[in-house]
One Martini backbone bead per residue (centre of mass of N, CA, C, O) as a GRO file, in nm:
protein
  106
    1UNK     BB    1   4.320  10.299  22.313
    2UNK     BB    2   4.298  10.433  22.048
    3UNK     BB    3   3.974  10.324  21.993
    4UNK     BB    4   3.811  10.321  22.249
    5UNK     BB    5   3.814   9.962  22.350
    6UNK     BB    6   3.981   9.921  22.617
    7UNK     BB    7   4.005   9.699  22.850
    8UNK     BB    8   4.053   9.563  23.175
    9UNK     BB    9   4.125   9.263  23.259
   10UNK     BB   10   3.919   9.071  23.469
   11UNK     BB   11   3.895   8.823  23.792
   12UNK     BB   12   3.641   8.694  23.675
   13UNK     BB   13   3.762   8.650  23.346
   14UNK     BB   14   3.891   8.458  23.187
   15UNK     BB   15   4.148   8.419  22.964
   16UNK     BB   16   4.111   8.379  22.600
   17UNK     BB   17   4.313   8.207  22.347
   18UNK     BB   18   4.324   8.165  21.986
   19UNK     BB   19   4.184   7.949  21.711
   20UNK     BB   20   3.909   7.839  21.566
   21UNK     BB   21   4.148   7.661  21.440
   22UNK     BB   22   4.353   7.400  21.331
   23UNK     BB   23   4.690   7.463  21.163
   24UNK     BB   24   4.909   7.241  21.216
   25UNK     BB   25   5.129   7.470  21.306
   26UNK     BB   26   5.424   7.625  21.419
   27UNK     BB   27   5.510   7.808  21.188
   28UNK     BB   28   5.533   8.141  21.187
   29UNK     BB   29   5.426   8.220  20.896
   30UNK     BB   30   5.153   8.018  20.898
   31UNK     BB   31   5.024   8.162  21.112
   32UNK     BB   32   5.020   8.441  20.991
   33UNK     BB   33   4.903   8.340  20.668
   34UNK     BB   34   4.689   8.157  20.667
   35UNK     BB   35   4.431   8.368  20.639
   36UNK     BB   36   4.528   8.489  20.331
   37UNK     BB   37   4.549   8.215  20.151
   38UNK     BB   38   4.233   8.148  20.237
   39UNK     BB   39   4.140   8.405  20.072
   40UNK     BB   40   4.281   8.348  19.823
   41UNK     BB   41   4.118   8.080  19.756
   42UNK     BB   42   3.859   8.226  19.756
   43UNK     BB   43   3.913   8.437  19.540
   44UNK     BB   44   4.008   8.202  19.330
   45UNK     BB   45   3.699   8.051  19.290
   46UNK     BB   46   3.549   8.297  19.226
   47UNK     BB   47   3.359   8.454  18.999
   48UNK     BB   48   3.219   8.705  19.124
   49UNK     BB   49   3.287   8.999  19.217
   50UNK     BB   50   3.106   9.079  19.463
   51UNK     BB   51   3.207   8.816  19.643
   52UNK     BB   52   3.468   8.895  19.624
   53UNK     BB   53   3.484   9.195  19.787
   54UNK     BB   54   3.373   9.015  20.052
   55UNK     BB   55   3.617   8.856  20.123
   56UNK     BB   56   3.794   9.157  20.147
   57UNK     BB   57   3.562   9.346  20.305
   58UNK     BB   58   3.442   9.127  20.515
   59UNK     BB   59   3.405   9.004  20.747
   60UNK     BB   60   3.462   8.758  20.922
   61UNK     BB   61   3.328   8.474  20.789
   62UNK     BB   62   3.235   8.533  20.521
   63UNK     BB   63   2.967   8.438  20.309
   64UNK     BB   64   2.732   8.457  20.055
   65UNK     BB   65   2.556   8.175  20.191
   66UNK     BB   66   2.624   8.206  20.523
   67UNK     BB   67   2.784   7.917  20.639
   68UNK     BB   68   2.944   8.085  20.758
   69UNK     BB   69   3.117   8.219  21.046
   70UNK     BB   70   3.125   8.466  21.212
   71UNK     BB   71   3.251   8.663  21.466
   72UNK     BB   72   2.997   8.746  21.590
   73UNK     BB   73   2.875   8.490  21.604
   74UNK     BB   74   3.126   8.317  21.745
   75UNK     BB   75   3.082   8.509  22.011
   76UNK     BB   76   2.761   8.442  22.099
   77UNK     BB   77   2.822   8.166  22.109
   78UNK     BB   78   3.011   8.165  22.331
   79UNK     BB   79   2.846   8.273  22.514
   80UNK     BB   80   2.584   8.115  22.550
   81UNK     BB   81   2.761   7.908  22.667
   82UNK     BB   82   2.850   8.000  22.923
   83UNK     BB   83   2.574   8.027  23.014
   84UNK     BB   84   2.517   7.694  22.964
   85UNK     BB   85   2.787   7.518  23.031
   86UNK     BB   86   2.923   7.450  22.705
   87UNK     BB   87   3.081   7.338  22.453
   88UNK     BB   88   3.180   7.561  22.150
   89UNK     BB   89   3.300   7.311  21.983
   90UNK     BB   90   3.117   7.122  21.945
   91UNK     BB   91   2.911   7.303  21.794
   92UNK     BB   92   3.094   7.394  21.575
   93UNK     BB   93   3.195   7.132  21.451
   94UNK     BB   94   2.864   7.042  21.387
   95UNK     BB   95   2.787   7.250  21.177
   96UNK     BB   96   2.612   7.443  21.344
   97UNK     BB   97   2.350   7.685  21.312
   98UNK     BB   98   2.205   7.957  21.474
   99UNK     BB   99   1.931   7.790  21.477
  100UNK     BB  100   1.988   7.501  21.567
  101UNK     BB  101   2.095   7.616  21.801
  102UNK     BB  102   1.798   7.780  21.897
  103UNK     BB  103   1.681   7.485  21.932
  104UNK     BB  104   1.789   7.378  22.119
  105UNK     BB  105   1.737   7.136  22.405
  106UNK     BB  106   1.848   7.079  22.764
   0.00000   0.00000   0.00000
């Protein structure tokens, strides 16, 4: 509501929650700074300047490389699959790109 984003509800769209990928860890500590870490461990491999701030100030699954997949595009994803009845971890698990996604035939 702060940010005149929120909508209720709808009585037709099931509520989905949960994380990218598994953690395997219920530890409250693990869970919350999980993805901190994972942040923390790309900017202390990355060499360039401009890409350690690509990490840091870049959308959610940002990489130089393009290799993984941004939040827009996983959310994209999961609407696409839903839309042809198919499970989109089954395609994200297969480190499918969303070209080789937008060619598959079904």
């Amino acid at each position: 509501r702060i940010f005149g984003t929120f909508q209720e509800e709808l009585a037709s769209v099931p509520v989905k929650y949960g994380l990218t990928s598994n953690i395997n860890s219920f530890h409250p500590l693990r869970v919350v700074f999980h993805e901190w870490k994972a942040m923390y461990a790309d900017v202390k491999r990355e060499k360039m300047l401009k890409n350690k701030i690509g990490y840091i100030f870049g959308p959610p699954g940002w990489s130089p490389d393009g290799s993984r997949q941004t939040s827009k595009e996983l959310k994209k994803l999961w609407l696409d699959c839903e839309n042809m009845e198919i499970l989109p971890v089954e395609i994200i698990q297969s480190n499918m790109t969303n070209a080789d996604f937008n060619s598959v035939k079904l």
